Coordinates of C-alpha atoms in Angstrom, one line a residue:
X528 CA 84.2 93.5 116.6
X529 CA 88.5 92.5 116.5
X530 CA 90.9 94.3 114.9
X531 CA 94.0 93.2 113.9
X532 CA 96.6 93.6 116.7
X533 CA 99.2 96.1 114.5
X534 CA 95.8 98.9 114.2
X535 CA 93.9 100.6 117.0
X536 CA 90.2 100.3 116.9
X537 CA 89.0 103.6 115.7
X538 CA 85.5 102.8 117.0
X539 CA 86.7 102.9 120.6
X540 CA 86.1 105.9 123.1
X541 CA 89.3 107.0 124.5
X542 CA 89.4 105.6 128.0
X543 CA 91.5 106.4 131.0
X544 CA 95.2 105.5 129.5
X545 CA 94.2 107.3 126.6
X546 CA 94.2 111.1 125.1
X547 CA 91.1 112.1 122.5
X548 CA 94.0 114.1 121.0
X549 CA 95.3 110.8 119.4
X550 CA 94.9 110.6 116.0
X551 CA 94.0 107.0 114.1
X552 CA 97.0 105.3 112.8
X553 CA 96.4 104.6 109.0
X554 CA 98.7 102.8 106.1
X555 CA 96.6 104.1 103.3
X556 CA 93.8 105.9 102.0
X557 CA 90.5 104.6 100.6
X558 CA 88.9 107.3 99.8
X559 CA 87.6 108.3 96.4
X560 CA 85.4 111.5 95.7
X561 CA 82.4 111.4 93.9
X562 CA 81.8 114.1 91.1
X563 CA 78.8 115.1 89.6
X564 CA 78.4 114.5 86.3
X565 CA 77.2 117.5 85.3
X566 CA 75.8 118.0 81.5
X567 CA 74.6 121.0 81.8
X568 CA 78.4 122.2 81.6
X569 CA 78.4 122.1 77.7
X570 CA 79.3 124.6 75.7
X571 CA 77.2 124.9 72.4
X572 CA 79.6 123.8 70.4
X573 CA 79.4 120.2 72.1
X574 CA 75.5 120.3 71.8
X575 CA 75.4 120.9 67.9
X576 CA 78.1 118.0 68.0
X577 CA 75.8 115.8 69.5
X578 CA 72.8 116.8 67.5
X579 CA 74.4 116.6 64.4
X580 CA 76.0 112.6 65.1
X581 CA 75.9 110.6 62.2
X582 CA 73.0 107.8 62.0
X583 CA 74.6 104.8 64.0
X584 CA 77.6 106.3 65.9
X585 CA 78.0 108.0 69.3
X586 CA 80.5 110.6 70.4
X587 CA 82.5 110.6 74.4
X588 CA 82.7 114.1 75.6
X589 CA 85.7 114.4 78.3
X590 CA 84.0 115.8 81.2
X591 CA 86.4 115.3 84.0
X592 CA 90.4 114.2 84.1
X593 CA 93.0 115.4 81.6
X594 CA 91.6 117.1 78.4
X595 CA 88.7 117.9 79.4
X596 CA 86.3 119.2 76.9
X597 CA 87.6 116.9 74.1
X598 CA 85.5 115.1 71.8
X599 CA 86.4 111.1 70.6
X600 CA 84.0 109.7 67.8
X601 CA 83.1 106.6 67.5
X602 CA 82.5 105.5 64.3
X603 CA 83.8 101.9 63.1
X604 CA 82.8 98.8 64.5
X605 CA 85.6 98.4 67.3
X606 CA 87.7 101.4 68.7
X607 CA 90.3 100.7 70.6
X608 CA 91.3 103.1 74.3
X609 CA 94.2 103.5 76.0
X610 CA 97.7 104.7 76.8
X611 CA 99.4 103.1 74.3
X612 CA 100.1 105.3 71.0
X613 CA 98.4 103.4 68.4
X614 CA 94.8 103.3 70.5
X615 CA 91.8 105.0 68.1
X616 CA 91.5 106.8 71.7
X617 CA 94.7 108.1 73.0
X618 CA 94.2 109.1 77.1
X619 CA 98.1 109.7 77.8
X620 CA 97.6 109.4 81.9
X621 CA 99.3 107.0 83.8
X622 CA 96.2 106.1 85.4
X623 CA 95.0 104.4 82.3
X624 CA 96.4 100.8 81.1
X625 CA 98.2 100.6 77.3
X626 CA 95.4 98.2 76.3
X627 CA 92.3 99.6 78.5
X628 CA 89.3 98.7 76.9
X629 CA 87.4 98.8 73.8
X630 CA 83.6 100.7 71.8
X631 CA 82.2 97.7 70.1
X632 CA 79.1 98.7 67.8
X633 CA 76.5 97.1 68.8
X634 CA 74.6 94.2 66.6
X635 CA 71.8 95.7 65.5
X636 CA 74.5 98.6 63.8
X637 CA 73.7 101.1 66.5
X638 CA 74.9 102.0 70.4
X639 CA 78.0 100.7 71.3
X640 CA 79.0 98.2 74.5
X641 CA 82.0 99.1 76.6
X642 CA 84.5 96.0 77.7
X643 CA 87.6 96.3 80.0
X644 CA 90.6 94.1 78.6
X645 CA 91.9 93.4 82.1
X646 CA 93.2 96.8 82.8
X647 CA 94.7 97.7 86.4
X648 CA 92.7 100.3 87.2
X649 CA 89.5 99.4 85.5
X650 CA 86.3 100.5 83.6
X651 CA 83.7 101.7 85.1
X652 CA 79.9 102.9 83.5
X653 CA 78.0 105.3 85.8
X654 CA 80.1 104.6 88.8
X655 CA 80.0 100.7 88.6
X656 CA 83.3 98.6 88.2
X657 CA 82.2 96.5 85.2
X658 CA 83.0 92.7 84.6
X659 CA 82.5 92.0 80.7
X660 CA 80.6 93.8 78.3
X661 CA 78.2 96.7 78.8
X662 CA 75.6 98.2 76.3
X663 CA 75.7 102.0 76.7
X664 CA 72.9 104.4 76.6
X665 CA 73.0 108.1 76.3
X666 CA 74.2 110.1 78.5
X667 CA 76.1 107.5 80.3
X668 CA 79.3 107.8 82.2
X669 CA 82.5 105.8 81.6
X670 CA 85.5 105.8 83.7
X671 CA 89.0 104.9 82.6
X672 CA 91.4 105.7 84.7
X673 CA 91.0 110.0 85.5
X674 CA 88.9 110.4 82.4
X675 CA 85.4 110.4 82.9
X676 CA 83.7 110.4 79.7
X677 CA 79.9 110.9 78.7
X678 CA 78.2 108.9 76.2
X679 CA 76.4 110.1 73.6
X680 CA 74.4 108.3 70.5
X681 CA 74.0 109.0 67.0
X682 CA 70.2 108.2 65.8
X683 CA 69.7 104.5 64.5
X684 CA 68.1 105.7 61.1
X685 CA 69.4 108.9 58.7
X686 CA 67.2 111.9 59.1
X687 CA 64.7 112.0 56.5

């Protein structure tokens, strides 16, 4: 194993020119916590919300990030997210790009895919950094920026 000549090996035992009391030498930090998505959180208000979708749309609950708890429907055939005002989804976080991504309904005139539109941060569904465009399925985690959202979808067919 090499290391670049600017960094210590942090793998190394401390040997006899050098103290265990030294501490690694780093420029940055990589580390990114993993949280739980955790359903079982919602209040019954959000359950009725989810039971009672319309027939071919789907509803993001904000479980994590800024404004948590809030409910976005998605309901026309493309909804626009991001930081920028006139987004169908407004997430006003710096973390998220003016033009992040967009809900497309799906062909068949239920589920919805997911696409990043080349934003800095990214998009990510259920912990993966996606490339493209991703069909959702319920109960489904997307990531933009600190919001992570949960997916939920509306029946294909009206009750009845």
């Amino acid at each position: 194993m090499s290391t670049p000549d600017h960094e210590p090996d942090d793998t190394a035992k401390p040997g006899p020119d050098q103290t265990s009391a030294r501490e690694p030498v780093s420029d940055h930090t990589t580390h990114i916590p993993i949280l739980d998505a955790d359903t079982e959180e919602m209040t019954a208000s959000d359950v009725s919300a989810v039971e009672n979708l319309p027939a071919g749309s789907a509803m993001l609950l904000v479980q994590r990030g800024p404004d948590s708890g809030a409910r976005f429907l998605l309901d026309s055939e493309v909804v626009s997210v991001g930081r920028h005002p006139d987004s169908d989804i407004f997430l006003d976080d710096i973390s998220v790009s003016r033009r992040h991504g967009t809900f497309t309904r799906g062909r068949d005139g239920g589920g919805y895919t997911v696409t990043d539109l080349g934003s800095l941060n990214g998009t990510y569904v259920n912990r993966d950094r996606i490339d493209g465009e991703v069909t959702l399925s319920g109960g489904d985690e997307v990531q933009i920026g600190k919001y992570r959202l949960i997916y939920f979808a509306g029946a294909l067919k009206g009750n009845g």
